[in-house]
Coordinates of C-alpha atoms in Angstrom, one line a residue:
X269 CA 3.3 -4.5 -27.4
X270 CA -0.2 -4.4 -25.8
X271 CA -1.0 -3.6 -22.2
X272 CA -1.0 -6.4 -19.7
X273 CA -4.3 -8.0 -19.1
X274 CA -3.2 -11.3 -17.5
X275 CA -4.9 -13.6 -15.2
X276 CA -7.7 -11.2 -14.2
X277 CA -10.6 -13.5 -15.0
X278 CA -10.7 -17.0 -13.4
X279 CA -11.4 -19.8 -15.8
X280 CA -10.8 -17.8 -18.9
X281 CA -7.6 -17.4 -20.9
X282 CA -5.6 -14.5 -19.7
X283 CA -4.8 -11.8 -22.2
X284 CA -1.2 -11.0 -22.6
X285 CA -0.2 -12.1 -25.9
X286 CA 1.8 -14.8 -27.2
X287 CA 4.9 -16.7 -26.0
X288 CA 7.4 -18.4 -28.4
X289 CA 10.1 -21.0 -28.0
X290 CA 12.5 -19.4 -30.4
X291 CA 14.5 -16.2 -29.4
X292 CA 13.0 -12.9 -30.6
X293 CA 13.8 -9.3 -30.1
X294 CA 11.1 -7.1 -28.6
X295 CA 11.7 -3.3 -28.3
X296 CA 15.5 -3.9 -28.0
X297 CA 15.0 -6.7 -25.6
X298 CA 16.0 -10.2 -26.2
X299 CA 13.1 -12.5 -25.4
X300 CA 13.4 -16.3 -25.5
X301 CA 10.2 -18.2 -24.5
X302 CA 8.5 -15.8 -22.1
X303 CA 6.3 -13.6 -24.2
X304 CA 6.3 -15.7 -27.4
X305 CA 3.7 -18.5 -28.4
X306 CA 1.0 -19.8 -26.0
X307 CA 0.6 -22.6 -28.4
X308 CA 4.1 -23.8 -27.6
X309 CA 4.3 -26.6 -25.1
X310 CA 5.3 -25.4 -21.7
X311 CA 6.5 -27.0 -18.5
X312 CA 4.2 -29.6 -17.2
X313 CA 2.0 -28.6 -14.2
X314 CA 1.2 -31.4 -11.9
X315 CA -2.4 -32.6 -12.3
X316 CA -3.0 -32.4 -8.5
X317 CA -1.7 -28.9 -8.3
X318 CA -3.9 -27.8 -11.2
X319 CA -7.0 -29.3 -9.6
X320 CA -6.3 -27.7 -6.1
X321 CA -5.6 -24.4 -7.8
X322 CA -9.0 -24.6 -9.6
X323 CA -10.6 -25.1 -6.3
X324 CA -8.9 -22.1 -4.9
X325 CA -10.0 -20.0 -7.9
X326 CA -13.5 -21.3 -7.6
X327 CA -13.7 -20.2 -4.0
X328 CA -13.8 -16.7 -5.2
X329 CA -17.5 -17.3 -6.3
X330 CA -16.9 -15.5 -9.6
X331 CA -15.0 -12.4 -8.1
X332 CA -11.8 -12.0 -10.2
X333 CA -9.0 -9.5 -9.5
X334 CA -8.4 -7.1 -12.4
X335 CA -4.9 -5.5 -12.9
X336 CA -5.2 -1.8 -11.9
X337 CA -4.4 0.6 -14.7
X338 CA -1.8 2.2 -12.4
X339 CA 0.0 -1.1 -12.2
X340 CA -0.1 -1.6 -15.9
X341 CA 1.4 1.9 -16.4
X342 CA 4.1 1.3 -13.9
X343 CA 5.1 -1.9 -15.6
X344 CA 5.5 0.0 -18.8
X345 CA 7.4 2.8 -16.9
X346 CA 9.8 0.2 -15.3
X347 CA 10.7 -1.1 -18.8
X348 CA 11.6 2.5 -20.0
X349 CA 13.6 3.1 -16.7
X350 CA 15.6 -0.1 -17.4
X351 CA 16.3 0.6 -21.0
X352 CA 19.0 3.3 -20.6
X353 CA 20.9 1.5 -17.8
X354 CA 20.7 -2.3 -18.7
X355 CA 20.2 -4.6 -21.6
X356 CA 17.3 -6.8 -20.3
X357 CA 17.1 -10.5 -21.6
X358 CA 14.1 -12.5 -20.6
X359 CA 14.0 -16.2 -21.2
X360 CA 11.8 -19.2 -20.3
X361 CA 8.1 -20.0 -20.9
X362 CA 5.0 -19.2 -18.9
X363 CA 2.4 -21.5 -20.5
X364 CA -1.2 -20.8 -20.9
X365 CA -2.5 -23.0 -18.1
X366 CA -0.4 -21.0 -15.6
X367 CA -1.4 -17.5 -17.0
X368 CA -5.0 -18.4 -16.9
X369 CA -5.2 -19.0 -13.1
X370 CA -3.5 -18.1 -9.8
X371 CA 0.3 -18.7 -9.7
X372 CA 3.2 -17.7 -7.3
X373 CA 6.5 -16.5 -8.9
X374 CA 9.5 -17.1 -6.5
X375 CA 12.5 -14.9 -7.3
X376 CA 16.0 -14.7 -6.0
X377 CA 16.9 -11.3 -4.4
X378 CA 20.3 -9.9 -5.3
X379 CA 20.0 -6.1 -4.9
X380 CA 17.9 -3.0 -4.5
X381 CA 17.3 -2.7 -8.2
X382 CA 15.5 -6.1 -8.4
X383 CA 12.0 -4.8 -8.2
X384 CA 12.4 -2.4 -11.1
X385 CA 14.2 -5.1 -13.1
X386 CA 11.6 -7.7 -12.4
X387 CA 8.8 -5.4 -13.2
X388 CA 10.4 -4.7 -16.5
X389 CA 10.8 -8.3 -17.2
X390 CA 7.1 -9.0 -16.4
X391 CA 6.3 -6.3 -18.8
X392 CA 8.2 -8.1 -21.5
X393 CA 6.7 -11.5 -20.5
X394 CA 3.2 -9.8 -20.5
X395 CA 2.6 -10.6 -16.9
X396 CA 1.3 -8.4 -14.0
X397 CA 1.8 -10.2 -10.8
X398 CA 1.0 -8.6 -7.4
X399 CA 4.3 -8.0 -5.6
X400 CA 4.8 -9.1 -2.0
X401 CA 6.6 -6.2 -0.4
X402 CA 7.9 -5.1 3.0
X403 CA 5.6 -2.9 5.1
X404 CA 8.0 -0.1 5.1
X405 CA 7.4 0.6 1.4
X406 CA 3.6 0.9 2.2
X407 CA 4.4 3.4 5.0
X408 CA 6.5 5.7 2.7
X409 CA 4.9 8.9 1.3
X410 CA 3.6 8.6 -2.2
X411 CA 5.2 5.2 -2.8
X412 CA 2.9 3.6 -0.2
X413 CA -0.2 5.0 -1.9
X414 CA 1.0 3.9 -5.3
X415 CA 1.7 0.4 -3.9
X416 CA -1.8 0.1 -2.5
X417 CA -3.5 1.5 -5.5
X418 CA -1.5 -1.0 -7.7
X419 CA -2.9 -3.8 -5.6
X420 CA 0.4 -5.1 -4.1
X421 CA 0.6 -7.2 -0.9
X422 CA 2.0 -5.9 2.3
X423 CA 4.2 -8.1 4.4
X424 CA 4.9 -6.8 7.9
X425 CA 8.2 -8.4 8.7
X426 CA 9.3 -8.6 12.3
X427 CA 5.9 -7.5 13.5
X428 CA 3.2 -9.3 15.5
X429 CA 0.9 -9.7 12.6
X430 CA 3.5 -11.2 10.2
X431 CA 1.7 -14.5 10.4
X432 CA -1.3 -13.0 8.8
X433 CA 0.7 -12.7 5.6
X434 CA -0.1 -16.3 4.6
X435 CA -3.8 -15.6 4.8
X436 CA -3.5 -12.3 2.8
X437 CA -1.6 -13.9 0.0
X438 CA -4.0 -17.1 0.0
X439 CA -6.8 -14.4 -0.4
X440 CA -5.1 -12.8 -3.3
X441 CA -4.6 -16.1 -5.0
X442 CA -8.3 -17.0 -4.5
X443 CA -9.4 -14.3 -6.7
X444 CA -7.1 -15.4 -9.5
X445 CA -4.1 -13.1 -8.8
X446 CA -0.6 -13.8 -9.9
X447 CA 1.8 -13.0 -7.0
X448 CA 5.6 -12.5 -7.0
X449 CA 7.8 -12.6 -4.0
X450 CA 11.3 -13.3 -2.7
X451 CA 11.3 -16.5 -0.6
X452 CA 14.7 -15.5 1.0
X453 CA 12.9 -12.6 2.7
X454 CA 15.9 -10.2 2.1
X455 CA 18.7 -9.4 -0.4
X456 CA 21.2 -12.2 -0.2
X457 CA 24.2 -11.8 2.0
X458 CA 26.0 -14.8 0.6
X459 CA 29.5 -14.0 -0.6
X460 CA 28.8 -15.7 -3.9
X461 CA 25.4 -14.0 -4.3
X462 CA 23.7 -17.4 -4.4
X463 CA 20.1 -17.8 -2.9
X464 CA 20.1 -18.1 0.9
X465 CA 18.0 -20.4 3.0
X466 CA 14.5 -19.3 2.5
X467 CA 11.6 -18.3 4.8
X468 CA 8.7 -20.7 4.8
X469 CA 5.9 -18.3 4.2
X470 CA 5.7 -18.7 0.5
X471 CA 5.8 -22.5 0.8
X472 CA 3.0 -22.5 3.3
X473 CA 0.9 -20.5 1.0
X474 CA 1.6 -23.0 -1.8
X475 CA 0.9 -26.0 0.3
X476 CA -2.3 -24.6 1.7
X477 CA -3.7 -23.5 -1.7
X478 CA -2.1 -25.9 -4.2
X479 CA -1.2 -23.1 -6.4
X480 CA 1.9 -23.8 -8.7
X481 CA 5.1 -22.1 -7.7
X482 CA 7.3 -21.0 -10.6
X483 CA 11.0 -20.4 -9.9
X484 CA 12.4 -17.2 -11.5
X485 CA 16.1 -16.6 -11.5
X486 CA 17.7 -13.2 -12.2
X487 CA 21.1 -12.0 -12.6
X488 CA 22.8 -8.7 -13.4
X489 CA 20.5 -6.2 -11.6
X490 CA 23.2 -6.0 -8.7
X491 CA 25.5 -4.2 -11.2
X492 CA 23.0 -1.6 -12.1
X493 CA 22.5 0.0 -8.6
X494 CA 24.6 -0.7 -5.5
X495 CA 23.7 -1.3 -2.0
X496 CA 24.5 1.4 0.5
X497 CA 22.4 4.5 0.2
X498 CA 22.1 7.5 -2.1
X499 CA 25.8 8.0 -3.0
X500 CA 26.7 4.6 -4.0
X501 CA 23.5 4.1 -5.8
X502 CA 23.9 7.3 -7.9
X503 CA 27.5 6.3 -8.8
X504 CA 26.6 2.9 -10.0
X505 CA 23.7 4.2 -11.9
X506 CA 26.0 6.6 -13.6
X507 CA 28.3 3.9 -14.6
X508 CA 25.4 1.7 -15.8
X509 CA 24.3 4.5 -18.2
X510 CA 27.7 4.1 -19.9
X511 CA 28.2 0.3 -19.7
X512 CA 24.5 -1.0 -19.8
X513 CA 25.2 -4.4 -18.0
X514 CA 23.2 -7.3 -19.0
X515 CA 20.3 -8.2 -16.8
X516 CA 18.9 -11.7 -17.3
X517 CA 15.6 -13.0 -16.1
X518 CA 14.5 -16.6 -16.5
X519 CA 11.2 -18.3 -15.9
X520 CA 11.6 -21.9 -15.0
X521 CA 9.3 -24.9 -14.7
X522 CA 6.9 -25.2 -11.8
X523 CA 8.2 -26.8 -8.6
X524 CA 6.5 -30.1 -7.8
X525 CA 5.2 -30.1 -4.3
X526 CA 2.4 -32.5 -4.8
X527 CA 3.8 -35.1 -2.6
X528 CA 4.0 -32.9 0.5
X529 CA 1.2 -32.9 3.0
X530 CA 0.7 -29.5 4.8
X531 CA -0.4 -31.3 7.9
X532 CA 2.9 -33.2 8.2
X533 CA 5.4 -31.4 10.4
X534 CA 8.4 -30.2 8.3
X535 CA 6.6 -30.0 5.0
X536 CA 6.8 -26.3 4.8
X537 CA 10.6 -26.4 5.2
X538 CA 10.9 -29.2 2.7
X539 CA 8.8 -27.3 0.2
X540 CA 10.9 -24.1 0.8
X541 CA 14.2 -26.0 0.2
X542 CA 12.8 -27.3 -3.1
X543 CA 11.8 -23.8 -4.1
X544 CA 15.3 -22.4 -3.3
X545 CA 16.9 -25.4 -5.0
X546 CA 14.8 -24.7 -8.3
X547 CA 15.8 -21.1 -8.2
X548 CA 19.4 -22.0 -7.8
X549 CA 19.3 -24.5 -10.6
X550 CA 17.9 -21.8 -12.9
X551 CA 20.5 -19.3 -11.7
X552 CA 23.4 -21.7 -12.5
X553 CA 22.4 -21.4 -16.1
X554 CA 22.4 -17.6 -16.1
X555 CA 25.9 -17.3 -14.6
X556 CA 27.9 -20.0 -16.4
X557 CA 30.9 -17.7 -16.6
X558 CA 30.6 -16.7 -12.9
X559 CA 30.2 -20.1 -11.3
X560 CA 31.6 -19.3 -7.9
X561 CA 32.0 -15.6 -7.2
X562 CA 30.3 -12.7 -9.1
X563 CA 32.4 -10.7 -11.6
X564 CA 31.1 -7.5 -10.1
X565 CA 31.5 -7.1 -6.3
X566 CA 29.6 -4.4 -4.6
X567 CA 32.1 -3.0 -2.1
X568 CA 29.5 -1.8 0.4
X569 CA 27.2 -4.9 0.5
X570 CA 27.6 -6.8 3.8
X571 CA 28.3 -10.4 3.7
X572 CA 27.3 -13.4 5.8
X573 CA 27.2 -17.2 5.6
X574 CA 24.8 -17.6 8.5
X575 CA 21.9 -18.4 6.2
X576 CA 23.8 -20.3 3.5
X577 CA 21.5 -22.7 1.6
X578 CA 22.8 -26.2 1.0
X579 CA 21.1 -27.7 -2.0
X580 CA 19.6 -31.2 -1.7
X581 CA 21.8 -33.9 -3.2

């Protein structure tokens, strides 16, 4: 599998190989759709969203973001880290028109192993999105330097400049980047591990820029590494080396936000609810045999229903 060269140049096809509709096995990983045939028909992207996304990309005046070599290496490394502790299965399709320009991937957040699992899944799908990550990671020794060098986006939650995050992400999209983040803003505390009520930042970015939002559902990473510090993490990782739980990642169809006007009060919340609804709908397909409560319950994960999301009827 070749290195990732996605979405770096605005207006030209992103490198990153093919994507097929039929299941395939790549390097011991089950791949269905994502990473198979770019000629395959993908989910329709609303024309208005495509036009606005093109305008955003054009605003860069020919300046295109290129995937740093460090980030390409870390994507390969993530795939190798996941291999001994989990069986990764990536499904869905990311069509050519999305790969060629800016796009936002919105993912549910279920555990501390999520960023590693998602990075590995992006490697399989031949994507290299810039990650939106908490400012604490950027302040950590070594890790912070690597995050900055890899081109990831710092989100300073609960700080005075958190409002600037929308501008920072919009700037990243304006140079043709793919961006990946967790609209819930934290690991879900829902007892059933369903997506919680989302924060509006990602929706405000999407409404301002018109860039498509692709819902991504993932399930199984919570079994690989537990919440709760060094001891529980080591114990669950040790068990995962023996059991290799299945980690599923599915790329869905873009969320249609074209009827929402960012100038109308409440549009950001309505867009957020649609994004969470779309992620939840994709997650339902991944956990058919666990429709209510997860089979594996992390005994140290805190629980709360204060931010429970109620899907639109």
